[in-house]
Each structure stands twice: as structure tokens, then as C-alpha cells.
CSV table of C-alpha atoms in Angstrom, one decimal:
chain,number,residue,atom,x,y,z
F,1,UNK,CA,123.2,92.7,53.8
F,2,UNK,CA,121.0,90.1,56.0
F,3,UNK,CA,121.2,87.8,52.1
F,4,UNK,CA,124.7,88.4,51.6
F,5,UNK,CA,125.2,86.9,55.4
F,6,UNK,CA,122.8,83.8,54.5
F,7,UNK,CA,124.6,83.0,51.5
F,8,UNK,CA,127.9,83.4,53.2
F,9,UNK,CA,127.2,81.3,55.8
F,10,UNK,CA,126.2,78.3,53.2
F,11,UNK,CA,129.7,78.6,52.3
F,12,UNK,CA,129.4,81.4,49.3
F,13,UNK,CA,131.3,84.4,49.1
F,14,UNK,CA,129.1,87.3,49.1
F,15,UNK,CA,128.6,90.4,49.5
F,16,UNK,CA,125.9,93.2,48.5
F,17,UNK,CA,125.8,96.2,46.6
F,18,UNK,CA,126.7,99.5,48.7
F,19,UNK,CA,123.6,101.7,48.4
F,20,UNK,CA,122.6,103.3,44.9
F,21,UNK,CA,123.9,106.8,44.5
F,22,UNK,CA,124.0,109.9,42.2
F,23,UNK,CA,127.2,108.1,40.9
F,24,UNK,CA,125.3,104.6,39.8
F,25,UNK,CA,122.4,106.3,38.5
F,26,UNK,CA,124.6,108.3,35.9
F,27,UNK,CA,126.7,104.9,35.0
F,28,UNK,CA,123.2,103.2,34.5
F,29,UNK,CA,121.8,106.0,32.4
F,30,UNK,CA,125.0,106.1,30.2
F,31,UNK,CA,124.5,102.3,29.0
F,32,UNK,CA,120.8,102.4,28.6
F,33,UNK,CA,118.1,104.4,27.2
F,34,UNK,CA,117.2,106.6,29.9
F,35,UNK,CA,113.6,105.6,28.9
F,36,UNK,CA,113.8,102.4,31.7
F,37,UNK,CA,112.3,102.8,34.9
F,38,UNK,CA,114.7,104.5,38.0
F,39,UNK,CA,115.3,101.2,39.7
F,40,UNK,CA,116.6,99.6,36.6
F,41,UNK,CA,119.3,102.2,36.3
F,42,UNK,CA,120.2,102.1,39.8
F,43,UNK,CA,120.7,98.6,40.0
F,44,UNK,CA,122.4,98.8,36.5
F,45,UNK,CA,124.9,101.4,37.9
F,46,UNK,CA,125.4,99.8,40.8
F,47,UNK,CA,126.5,96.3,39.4
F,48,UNK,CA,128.7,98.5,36.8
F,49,UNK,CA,130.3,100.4,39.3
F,50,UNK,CA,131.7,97.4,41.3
F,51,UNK,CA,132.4,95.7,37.8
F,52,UNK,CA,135.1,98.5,37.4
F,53,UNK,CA,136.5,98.2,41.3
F,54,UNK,CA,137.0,94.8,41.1
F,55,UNK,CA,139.9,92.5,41.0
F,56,UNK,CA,140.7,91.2,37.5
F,57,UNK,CA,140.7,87.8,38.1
F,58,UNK,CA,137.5,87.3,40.2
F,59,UNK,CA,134.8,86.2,38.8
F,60,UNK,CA,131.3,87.5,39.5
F,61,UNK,CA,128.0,86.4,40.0
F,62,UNK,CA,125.2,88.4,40.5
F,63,UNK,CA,121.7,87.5,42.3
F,64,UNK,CA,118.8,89.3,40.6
F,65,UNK,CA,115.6,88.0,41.4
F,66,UNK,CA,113.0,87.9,38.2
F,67,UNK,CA,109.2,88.4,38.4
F,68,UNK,CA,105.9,88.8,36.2
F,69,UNK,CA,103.2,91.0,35.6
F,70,UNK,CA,102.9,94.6,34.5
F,71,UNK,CA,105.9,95.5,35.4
F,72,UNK,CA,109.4,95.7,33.4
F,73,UNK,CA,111.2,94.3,37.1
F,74,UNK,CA,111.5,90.9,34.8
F,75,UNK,CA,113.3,92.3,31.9
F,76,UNK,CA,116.2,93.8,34.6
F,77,UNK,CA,118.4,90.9,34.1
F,78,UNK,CA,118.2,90.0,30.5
F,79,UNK,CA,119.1,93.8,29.6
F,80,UNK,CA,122.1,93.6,32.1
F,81,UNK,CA,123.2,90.7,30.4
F,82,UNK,CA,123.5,92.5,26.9
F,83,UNK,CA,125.0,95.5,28.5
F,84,UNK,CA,127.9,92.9,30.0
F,85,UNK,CA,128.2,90.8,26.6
F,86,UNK,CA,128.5,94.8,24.7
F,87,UNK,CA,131.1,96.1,27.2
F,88,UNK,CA,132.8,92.4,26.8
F,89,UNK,CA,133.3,92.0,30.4
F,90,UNK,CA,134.7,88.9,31.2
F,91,UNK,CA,134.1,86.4,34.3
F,92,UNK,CA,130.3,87.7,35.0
F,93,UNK,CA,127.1,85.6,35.6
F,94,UNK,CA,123.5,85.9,36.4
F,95,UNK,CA,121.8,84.0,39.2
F,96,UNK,CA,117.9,84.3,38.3
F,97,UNK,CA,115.7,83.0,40.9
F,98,UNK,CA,111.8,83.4,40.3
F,99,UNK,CA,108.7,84.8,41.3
F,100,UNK,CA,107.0,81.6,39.7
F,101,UNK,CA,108.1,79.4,41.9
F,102,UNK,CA,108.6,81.6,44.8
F,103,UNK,CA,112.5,82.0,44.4
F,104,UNK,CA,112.6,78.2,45.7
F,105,UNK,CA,115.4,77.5,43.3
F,106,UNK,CA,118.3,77.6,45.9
F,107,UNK,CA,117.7,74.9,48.2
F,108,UNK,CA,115.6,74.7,51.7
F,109,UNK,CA,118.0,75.7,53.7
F,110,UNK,CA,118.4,79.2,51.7
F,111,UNK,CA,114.8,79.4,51.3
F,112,UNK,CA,114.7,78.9,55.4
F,113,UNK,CA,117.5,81.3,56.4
F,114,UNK,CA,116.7,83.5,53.7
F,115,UNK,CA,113.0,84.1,55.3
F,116,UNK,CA,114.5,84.5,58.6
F,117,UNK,CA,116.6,87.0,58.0
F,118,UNK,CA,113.9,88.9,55.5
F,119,UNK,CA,111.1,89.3,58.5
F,120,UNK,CA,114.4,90.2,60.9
F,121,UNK,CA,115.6,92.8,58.8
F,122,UNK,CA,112.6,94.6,58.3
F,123,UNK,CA,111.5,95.0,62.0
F,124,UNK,CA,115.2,96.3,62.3
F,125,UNK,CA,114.7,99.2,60.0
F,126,UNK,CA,111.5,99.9,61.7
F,127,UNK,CA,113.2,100.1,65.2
F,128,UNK,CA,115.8,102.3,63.3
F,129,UNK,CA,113.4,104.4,62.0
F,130,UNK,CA,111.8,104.6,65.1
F,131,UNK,CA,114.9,105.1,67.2
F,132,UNK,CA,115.1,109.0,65.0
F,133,UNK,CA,112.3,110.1,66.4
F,134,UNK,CA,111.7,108.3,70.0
F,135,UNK,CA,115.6,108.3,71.3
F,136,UNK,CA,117.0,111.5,73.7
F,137,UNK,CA,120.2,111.1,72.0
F,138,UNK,CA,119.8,109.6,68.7
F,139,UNK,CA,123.5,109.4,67.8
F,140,UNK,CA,124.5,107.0,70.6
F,141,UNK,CA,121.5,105.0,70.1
F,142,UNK,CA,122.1,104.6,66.5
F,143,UNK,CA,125.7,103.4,67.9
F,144,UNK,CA,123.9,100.7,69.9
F,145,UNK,CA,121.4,99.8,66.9
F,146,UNK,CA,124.9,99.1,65.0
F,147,UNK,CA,126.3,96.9,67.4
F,148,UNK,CA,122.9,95.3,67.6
F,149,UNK,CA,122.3,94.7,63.6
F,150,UNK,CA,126.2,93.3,63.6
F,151,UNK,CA,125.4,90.9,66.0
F,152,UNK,CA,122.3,89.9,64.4
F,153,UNK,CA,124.9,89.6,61.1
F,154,UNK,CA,126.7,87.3,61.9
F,155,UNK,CA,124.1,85.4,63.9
F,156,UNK,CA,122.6,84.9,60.4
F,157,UNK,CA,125.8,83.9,58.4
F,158,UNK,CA,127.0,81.4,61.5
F,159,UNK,CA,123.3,80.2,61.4
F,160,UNK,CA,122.6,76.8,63.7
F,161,UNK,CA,119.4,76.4,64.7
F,162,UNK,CA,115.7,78.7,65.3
F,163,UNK,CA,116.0,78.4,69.1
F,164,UNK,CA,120.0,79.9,69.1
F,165,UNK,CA,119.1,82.6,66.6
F,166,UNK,CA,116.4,83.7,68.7
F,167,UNK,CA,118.5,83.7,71.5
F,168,UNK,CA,121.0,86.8,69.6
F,169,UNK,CA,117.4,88.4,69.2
F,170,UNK,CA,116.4,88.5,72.7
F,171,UNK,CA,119.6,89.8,73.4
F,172,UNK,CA,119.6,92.5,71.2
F,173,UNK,CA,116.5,93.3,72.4
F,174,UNK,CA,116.8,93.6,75.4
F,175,UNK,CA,119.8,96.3,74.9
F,176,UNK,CA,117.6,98.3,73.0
F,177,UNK,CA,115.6,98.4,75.3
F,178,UNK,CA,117.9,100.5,77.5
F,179,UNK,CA,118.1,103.2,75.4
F,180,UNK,CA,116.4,105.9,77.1
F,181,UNK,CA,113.6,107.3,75.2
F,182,UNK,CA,112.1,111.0,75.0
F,183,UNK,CA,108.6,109.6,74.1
F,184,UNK,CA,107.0,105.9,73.5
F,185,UNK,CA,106.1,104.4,70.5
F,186,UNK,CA,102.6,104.6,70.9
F,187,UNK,CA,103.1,108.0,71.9
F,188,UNK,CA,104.5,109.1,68.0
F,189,UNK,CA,102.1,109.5,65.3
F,190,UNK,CA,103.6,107.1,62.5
F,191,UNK,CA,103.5,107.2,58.5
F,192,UNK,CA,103.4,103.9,56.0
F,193,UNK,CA,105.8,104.4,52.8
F,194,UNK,CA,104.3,102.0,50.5
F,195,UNK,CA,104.3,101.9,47.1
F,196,UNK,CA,107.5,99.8,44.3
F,197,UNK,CA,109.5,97.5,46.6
F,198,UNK,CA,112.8,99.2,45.4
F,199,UNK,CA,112.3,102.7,45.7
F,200,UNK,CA,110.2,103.1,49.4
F,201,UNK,CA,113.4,101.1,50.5
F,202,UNK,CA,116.3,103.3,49.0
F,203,UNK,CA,117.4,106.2,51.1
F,204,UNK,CA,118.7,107.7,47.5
F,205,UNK,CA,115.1,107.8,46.7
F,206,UNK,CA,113.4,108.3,49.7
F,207,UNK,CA,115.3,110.2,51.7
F,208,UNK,CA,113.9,114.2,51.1
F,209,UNK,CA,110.8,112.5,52.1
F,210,UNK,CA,111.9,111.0,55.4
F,211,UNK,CA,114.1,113.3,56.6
F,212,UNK,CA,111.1,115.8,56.3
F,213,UNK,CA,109.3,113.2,58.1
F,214,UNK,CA,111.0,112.4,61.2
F,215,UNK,CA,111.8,116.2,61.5
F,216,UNK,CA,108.1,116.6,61.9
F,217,UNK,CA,107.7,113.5,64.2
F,218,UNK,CA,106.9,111.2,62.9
F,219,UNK,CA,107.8,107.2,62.8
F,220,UNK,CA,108.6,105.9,59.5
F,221,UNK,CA,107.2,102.2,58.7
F,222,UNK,CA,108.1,100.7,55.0
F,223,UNK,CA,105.9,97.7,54.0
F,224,UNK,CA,108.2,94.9,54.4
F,225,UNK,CA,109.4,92.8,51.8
F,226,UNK,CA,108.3,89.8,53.2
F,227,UNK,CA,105.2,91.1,52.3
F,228,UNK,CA,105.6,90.7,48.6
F,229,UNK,CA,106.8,86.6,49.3
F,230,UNK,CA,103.5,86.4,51.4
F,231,UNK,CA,101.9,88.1,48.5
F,232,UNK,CA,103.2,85.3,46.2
F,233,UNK,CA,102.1,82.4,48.7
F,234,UNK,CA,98.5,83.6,48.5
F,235,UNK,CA,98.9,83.5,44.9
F,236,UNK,CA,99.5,79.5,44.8
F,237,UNK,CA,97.3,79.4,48.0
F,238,UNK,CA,94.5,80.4,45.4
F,239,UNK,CA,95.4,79.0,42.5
F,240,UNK,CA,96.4,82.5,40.7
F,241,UNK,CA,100.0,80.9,40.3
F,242,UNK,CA,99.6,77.6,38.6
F,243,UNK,CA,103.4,77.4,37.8
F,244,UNK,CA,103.9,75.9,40.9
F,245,UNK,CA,102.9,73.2,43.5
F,246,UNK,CA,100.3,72.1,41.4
F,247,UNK,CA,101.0,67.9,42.3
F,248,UNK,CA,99.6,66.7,46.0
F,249,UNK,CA,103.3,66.2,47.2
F,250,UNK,CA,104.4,69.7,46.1
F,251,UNK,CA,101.1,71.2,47.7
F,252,UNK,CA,101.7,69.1,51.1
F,253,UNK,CA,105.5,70.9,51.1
F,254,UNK,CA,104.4,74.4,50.4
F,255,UNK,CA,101.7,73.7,53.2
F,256,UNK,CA,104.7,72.8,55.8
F,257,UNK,CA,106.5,75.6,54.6
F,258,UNK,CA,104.3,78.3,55.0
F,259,UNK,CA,103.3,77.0,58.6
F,260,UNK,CA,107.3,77.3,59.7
F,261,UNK,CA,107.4,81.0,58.1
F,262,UNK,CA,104.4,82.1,60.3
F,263,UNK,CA,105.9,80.6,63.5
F,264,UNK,CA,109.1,81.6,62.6
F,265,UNK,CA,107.4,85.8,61.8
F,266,UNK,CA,105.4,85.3,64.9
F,267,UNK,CA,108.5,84.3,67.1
F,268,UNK,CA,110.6,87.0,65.7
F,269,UNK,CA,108.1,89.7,65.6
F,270,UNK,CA,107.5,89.2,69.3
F,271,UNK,CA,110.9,89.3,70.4
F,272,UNK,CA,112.1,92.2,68.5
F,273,UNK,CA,109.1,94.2,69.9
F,274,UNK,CA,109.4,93.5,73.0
F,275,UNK,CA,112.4,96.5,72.2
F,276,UNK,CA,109.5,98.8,72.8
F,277,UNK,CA,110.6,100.3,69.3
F,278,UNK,CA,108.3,98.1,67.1
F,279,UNK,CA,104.8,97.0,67.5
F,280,UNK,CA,103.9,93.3,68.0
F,281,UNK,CA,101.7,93.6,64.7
F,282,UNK,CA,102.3,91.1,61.0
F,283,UNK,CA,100.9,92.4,58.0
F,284,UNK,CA,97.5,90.5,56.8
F,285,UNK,CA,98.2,90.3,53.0
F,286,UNK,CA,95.0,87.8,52.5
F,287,UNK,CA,93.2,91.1,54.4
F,288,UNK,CA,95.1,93.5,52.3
F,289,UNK,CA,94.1,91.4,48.9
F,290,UNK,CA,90.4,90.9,50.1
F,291,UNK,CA,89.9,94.8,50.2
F,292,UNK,CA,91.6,95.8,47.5
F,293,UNK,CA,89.9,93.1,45.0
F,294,UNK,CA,86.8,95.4,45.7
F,295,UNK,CA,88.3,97.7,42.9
F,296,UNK,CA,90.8,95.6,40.7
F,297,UNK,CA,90.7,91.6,39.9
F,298,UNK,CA,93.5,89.7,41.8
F,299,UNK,CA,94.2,88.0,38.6
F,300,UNK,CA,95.9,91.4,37.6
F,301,UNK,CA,99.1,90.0,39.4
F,302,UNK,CA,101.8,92.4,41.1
F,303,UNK,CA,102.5,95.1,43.1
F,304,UNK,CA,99.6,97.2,42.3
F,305,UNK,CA,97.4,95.3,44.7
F,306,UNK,CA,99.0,95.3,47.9
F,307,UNK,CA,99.5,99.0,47.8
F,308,UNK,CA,96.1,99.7,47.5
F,309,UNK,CA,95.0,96.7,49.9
F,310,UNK,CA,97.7,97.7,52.8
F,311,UNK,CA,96.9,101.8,52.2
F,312,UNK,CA,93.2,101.2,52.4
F,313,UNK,CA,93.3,99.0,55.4
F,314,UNK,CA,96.2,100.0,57.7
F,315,UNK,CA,94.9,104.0,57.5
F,316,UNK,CA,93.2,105.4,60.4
F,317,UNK,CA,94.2,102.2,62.1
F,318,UNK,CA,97.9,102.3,62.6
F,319,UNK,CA,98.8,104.8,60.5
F,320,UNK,CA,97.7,108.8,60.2
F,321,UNK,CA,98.8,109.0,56.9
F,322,UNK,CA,100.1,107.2,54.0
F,323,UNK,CA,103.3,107.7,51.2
F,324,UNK,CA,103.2,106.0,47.6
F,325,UNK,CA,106.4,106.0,46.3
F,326,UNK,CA,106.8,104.6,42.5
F,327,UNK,CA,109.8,105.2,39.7
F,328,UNK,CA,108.3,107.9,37.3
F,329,UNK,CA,106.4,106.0,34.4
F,330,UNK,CA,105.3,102.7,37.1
F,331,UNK,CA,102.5,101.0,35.7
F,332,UNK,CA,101.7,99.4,39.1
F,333,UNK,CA,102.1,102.3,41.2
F,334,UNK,CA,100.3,104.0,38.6
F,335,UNK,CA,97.0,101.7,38.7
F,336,UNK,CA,97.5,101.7,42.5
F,337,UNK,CA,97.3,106.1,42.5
F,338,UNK,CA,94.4,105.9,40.2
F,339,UNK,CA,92.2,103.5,42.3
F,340,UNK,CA,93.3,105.2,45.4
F,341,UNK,CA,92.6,108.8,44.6
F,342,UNK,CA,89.0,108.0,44.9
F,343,UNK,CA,88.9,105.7,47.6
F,344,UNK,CA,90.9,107.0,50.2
F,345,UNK,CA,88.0,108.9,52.1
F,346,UNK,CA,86.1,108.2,55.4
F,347,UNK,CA,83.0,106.5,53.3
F,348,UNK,CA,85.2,104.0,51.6
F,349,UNK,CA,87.4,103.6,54.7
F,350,UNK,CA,84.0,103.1,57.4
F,351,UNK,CA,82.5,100.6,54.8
F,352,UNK,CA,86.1,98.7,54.9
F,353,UNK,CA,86.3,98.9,59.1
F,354,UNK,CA,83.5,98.5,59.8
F,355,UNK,CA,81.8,98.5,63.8
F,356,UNK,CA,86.0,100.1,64.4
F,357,UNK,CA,85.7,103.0,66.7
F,358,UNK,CA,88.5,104.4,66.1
F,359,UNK,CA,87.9,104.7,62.2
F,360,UNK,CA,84.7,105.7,63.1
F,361,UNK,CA,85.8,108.7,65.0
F,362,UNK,CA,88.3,109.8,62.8
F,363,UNK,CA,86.1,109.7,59.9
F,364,UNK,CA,83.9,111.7,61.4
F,365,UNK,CA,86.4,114.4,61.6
F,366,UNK,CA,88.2,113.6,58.4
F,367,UNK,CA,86.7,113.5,55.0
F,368,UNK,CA,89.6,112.5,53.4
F,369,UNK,CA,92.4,109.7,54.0
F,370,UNK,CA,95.8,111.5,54.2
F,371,UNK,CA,97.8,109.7,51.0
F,372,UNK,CA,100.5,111.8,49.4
F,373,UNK,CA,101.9,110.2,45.7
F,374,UNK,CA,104.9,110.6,44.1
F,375,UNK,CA,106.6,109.5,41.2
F,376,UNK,CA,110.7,109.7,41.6
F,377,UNK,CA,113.3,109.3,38.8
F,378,UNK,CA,116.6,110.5,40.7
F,379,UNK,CA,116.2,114.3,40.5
F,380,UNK,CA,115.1,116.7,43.9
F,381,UNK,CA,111.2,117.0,44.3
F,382,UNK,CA,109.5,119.4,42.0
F,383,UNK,CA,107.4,122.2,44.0
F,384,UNK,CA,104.5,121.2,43.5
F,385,UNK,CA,105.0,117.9,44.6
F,386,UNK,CA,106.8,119.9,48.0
F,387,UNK,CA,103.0,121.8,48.4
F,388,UNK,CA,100.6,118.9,48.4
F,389,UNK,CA,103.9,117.0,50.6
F,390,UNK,CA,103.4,120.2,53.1
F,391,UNK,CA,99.6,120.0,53.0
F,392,UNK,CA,100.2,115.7,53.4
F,393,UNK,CA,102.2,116.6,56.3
F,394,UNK,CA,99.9,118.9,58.1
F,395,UNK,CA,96.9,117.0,57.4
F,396,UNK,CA,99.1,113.7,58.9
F,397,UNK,CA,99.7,115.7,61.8
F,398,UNK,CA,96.4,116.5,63.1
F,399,UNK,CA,94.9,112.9,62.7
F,400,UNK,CA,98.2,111.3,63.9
F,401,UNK,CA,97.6,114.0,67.2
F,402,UNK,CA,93.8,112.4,67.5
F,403,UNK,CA,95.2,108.8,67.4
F,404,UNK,CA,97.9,109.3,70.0
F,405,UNK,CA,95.2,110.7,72.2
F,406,UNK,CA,92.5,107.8,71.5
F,407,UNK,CA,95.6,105.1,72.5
F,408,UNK,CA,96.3,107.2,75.4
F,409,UNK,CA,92.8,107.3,76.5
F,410,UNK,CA,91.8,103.9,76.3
């Protein structure tokens, strides 16, 4: 939604995709092999399914970002295309903007806007998240979180300047903060979904794992997908990437640009948690890179990485337990379980925090890191995978108990 607003507002009609369904994963199955990954499908399905709603003289163009590495995320839009050119549907396009050169094929002022409203959008669904479990009455709160995110909308598409858009922020801040509140933030144990950017951000495929969540207590944070563009800007930072900014000029303007995202992530992150529904905290993915290299080359580029980096790092410290959520068959998410299954315990996690009290502690109590994995591909969660979930969830619960009552304390 926050991209459909920035493209609108540079005068492009656009709109996005209503959330994948049962419906769309069927359609997507029907005109592919059924041997592609869950998120292919879905998005496959998804396009299809507003293909046949659509008026017959419009002409479509859909945005599919493309990327590299072991995963089949860059094959999505050249197998879409030969499904359109097979059915013969007339009057549809492909926009492909890459991971090689950081999706900087659409201009500055997209790239800007676009960044602004990435950071904004994922502190929102934390606050939403949050606002489940913290709120007294979570339905009218939800109804002020609307009003909020529409606001925030179409502060994005009639985009001006930083300094106004900030302005909507404080604003909206500032009437969520209002809401009255059963328990604070700090107060809730809370849970990192981590794992293939599509699928920890799809309520069709997360959602029997956070509904089960938040019906235990606790507050639901997805990694954000700003992380994977930071992710990519440590690539070129190191020289990983040499597809871009390789000339001085071109190194001198991805300097500048990363300096104005960090402002702008710093500004918004502050004034968004000054809600009292998000913390004040931005991901570290040179951190989460620098720990997880300790077990896999960087040079092995993609998601694999930062779910291992992030899950090793942020546990024990903000989170009491972690979720990797992949499509069945994920070579990334598959590396990342396989790494992680022997280092998420308190020897791994000591010698990574080191002279941290907290970990320390918890450690000392806890052998083992709460990390539950699971593999989706559209159908309801097998029972085995609802028994080690039940164990995840129990095991979440104690140490997420001990860490309220060590923030409590101090």
C-alpha cells in the first residue's frame, strides 16, 4: 500500500495487490507446476486474479522487483511473463527493478519516497501488532490505528517535503498514544518472525502462527524489509556487489544516499516510538552480517544470512524467542535452519554478547535459544510442527517472563 501511494503521488496510477488468499494460491498452482516455491504461486495468483476483474481496455503494468542468489525470487517475473504470452492476455507489462543496483532504476525521488515510506510502514505493523496484545479494547484501537495509517497514506502519496511528513507522524503519534493500554510495551514478552521476506509478512501464511501468538501474549515483530535494502547497501559498502557504484562519482552518490536514509530511519523511528507501541531500536545489519559470517561466507549472497545474523543477535536481547518462517523447499531458509539448529544455545549466544548481563543470566538458566522453524506451502500446520510450536511457545514464555522482570528491575 505505502508503494502504491508513492507511485501515485509521482503521478502514476497504482494500486497494490489485495492480500494473497486460498483463491490466488489455487489460480497460481493451476498455471504452473506446483513444484515452484509458495510465494511464486501466490503472487502468480494474485496478478491472475485481478487480470480477470479488470477492465478490458486498461492496460497493466506490474512492479516485480528481481534479485540474485540461491534463490528462484529472480526467475518470478520471467515465468509470469510466459504464463501472460500462453493465456494471450493483451495490454500487460512487466516493470523489473533490481537487486543489482539496489532497485535505483526509477528515479531519486521514488528511490527517496520509496525508503520513507518502507521504514514507516514497518514500525506501523509493529505498533499494530503490538496494539493486539497491549490495548484494553483492541477493536476501537485498531479503529484509531486505521485512521492513523490513512493519514499516513495519503501523507505519502501528497508527499512535499521530510519536515511536513514528519509533521503527519507526530500527529499520529501522538493519538496513539491515547489509547489506553492494559500493559506497556516493555511489560510484554515479544517474538521476532524472521525468516523469506514474503511469507513472515503474509497473514495467509503466517497467521495460525500469530494468532496463537498474541493469544499467549506476546508482541509480534517481523524483520523489516528495509532490512533486506540495508542488506544490499553493505553489499556495495564491501565490495560483494560490484554491479554497481563501482566509478568515484557513483560511490560519492550512494555515500549521500545512505547518510539521508539513516537520518531519515532515525527521525522516523523516534517519532513513531514515542507511541509507546514501538521501541526506539534500528536493526544493525553490518552487526547482523558480522555474526553470522562466523558460520557462512558473506559472499554466499541472500537471505540466508540475515536470518541467521538477526536470530543469533537479537535473542535473549529483545526477543525471548524466535520464528523462521520459509516456503517449503527454500534453499535460504534452508541453510539458515541448518546453521541455526546448532548455534542457537547459551555457549554460542555468551561468546556473541559477550560482558551482556542480561544474556549472561539467561544463559545461565537456558541451555538452549528458543527458535521454532517451519516450512509453509499453503496447507494448515501438520502436528508435529503444532508440538514443537507448543513446546516453542512454552519455552518463549518462561524466558520472555525472566526478561520483563530484569527490565522491570533495573
Amino acid at each position: 500500500q505505502a508503494i502504491a501511494e508513492v507511485t501515485n503521488g509521482l503521478g502514476i496510477k497504482s494500486i497494490a495487490l489485495n492480500p494473497a488468499n486460498e483463491k490466488c494460491m489455487q489460480l497460481g498452482r493451476k498455471y504452473s507446476s506446483c513444484k515452484e516455491c509458495l510465494p511464486y504461486n501466490l503472487t502468480l495468483g494474485s496478478m491472475l486474479l485481478y487480470l480477470e476483474k479488470r477492465q478490458s481496455d486498461e492496460r497493466t503494468i506490474f512492479f516485480m522487483p528481481d534479485a540474485s542468489g540461491p534463490c528462484r525470487f529472480g526467475q518470478y517475473n520471467i515465468f509470469m511473463k510466459l504464463v501472460v504470452n500462453n493465456l494471450k492476455l493483451e495490454n500487460v507489462a512487466f516493470m523489473v527493478l533490481s537487486a543489482k543496483n539496489r532497485y535505483s532504476g526509477f528515479g531519486t525521488k521514488f528511490s527517496k519516497r520509496a525508503w520513507v515510506s518502507i521504514v514507516t510502514s514497518g514500525i506501523m505493523d509493529n505498533i499494530h501488532n503490538a496494539l493486539k496484545v497491549l490495548a484494553e479494547d483492541p477493536i476501537s484501537a485498531q479503529d484509531i490505528f486505521s485512521k492513523g495509517w490513512e493519514k499516513i497514506k495519503k501523507a505519502i502519496r501528497e508527499y512535499k517535503s521530510f519536515s511536513k511528513y514528519k509533521k503527519v507522524l507526530r500527529q499520529v503519534a501522538k493519538d496513539l498514544r491515547k489509547i489506553p493500554l492494559k500493559k506497556q510495551l516493555h511489560e510484554a514478552p515479544k517474538i521476532l518472525i524472521t525468516g523469506e521476506i514474503y511469507v513472515r509478512w503474509a497473514d495467509f501464511t503466517t497467521k495460525e502462527i500469530t494468532e496463537e501468538l498474541v493469544e499467549k501474549g506476546f508482541v509480534i515483530v517481523r524483520s523489516p524489509v528495509s532490512e533486506w535494502l540495508k542488506y544490499h547497501n553493505l553489499l556495495i559498502k564491501r565490495k560483494i556487489n560490484r554491479d554497481y557504484a563501482q566509478e568515484y562519482i557513483d560511490r560519492l552518490i550512494f555515500s549521500l544516499k545512505t547518510r539521508f536514509e539513516k537520518m531519515y530511519e532515525k527521525e522516523i523511528t523516534e517519532i513513531l516510538s514515542s507511541s509507546g507501541l514501538t521501541d526506539n531500536h534500528i536493526d544493525n545489519v553490518d552487526e547482523f552480517v558480522d555474526v553470522a559470517e562466523r558460520y557462512m561466507s558473506p559472499l554466499m549472497k541472500g537471505e540466508a544470512i540475515l536470518t541467521i545474523g538477526s536470530s543469533l543477535k537479537e535473542v535473549f536481547e529483545r526477543f525471548a524467542g524466535i520464528v523462521v518462517i520459509g516456503p517449503f523447499g527454500c534453499m535460504p531458509t534452508r541453510i539458515a535452519q541448518s546453521i541455526l539448529a546448532y548455534t542457537m544455545n547459551s555457549q554460542e549466544k555468551t561468546r556473541i554478547s559477550r560482558y551482556d548481563k542480561q544474556v549472561d543470566e539467561l544463559a545461565g538458566e537456558f541451555s538452549k535459544c528458543p527458535i521454532f522453524f517451519i516450512e509453509v506451502d499453503g496447507s494448515p500446520m501438520p502436528p508435529i510442527a503444532k508440538s514443537q510450536f507448543e513446546v516453542f511457545i512454552i519455552t518463549s514464555k518462561k524466558v520472555g517472563e525472566k526478561m520483563v522482570a530484569m527490565a522491570t528491575t533495573r
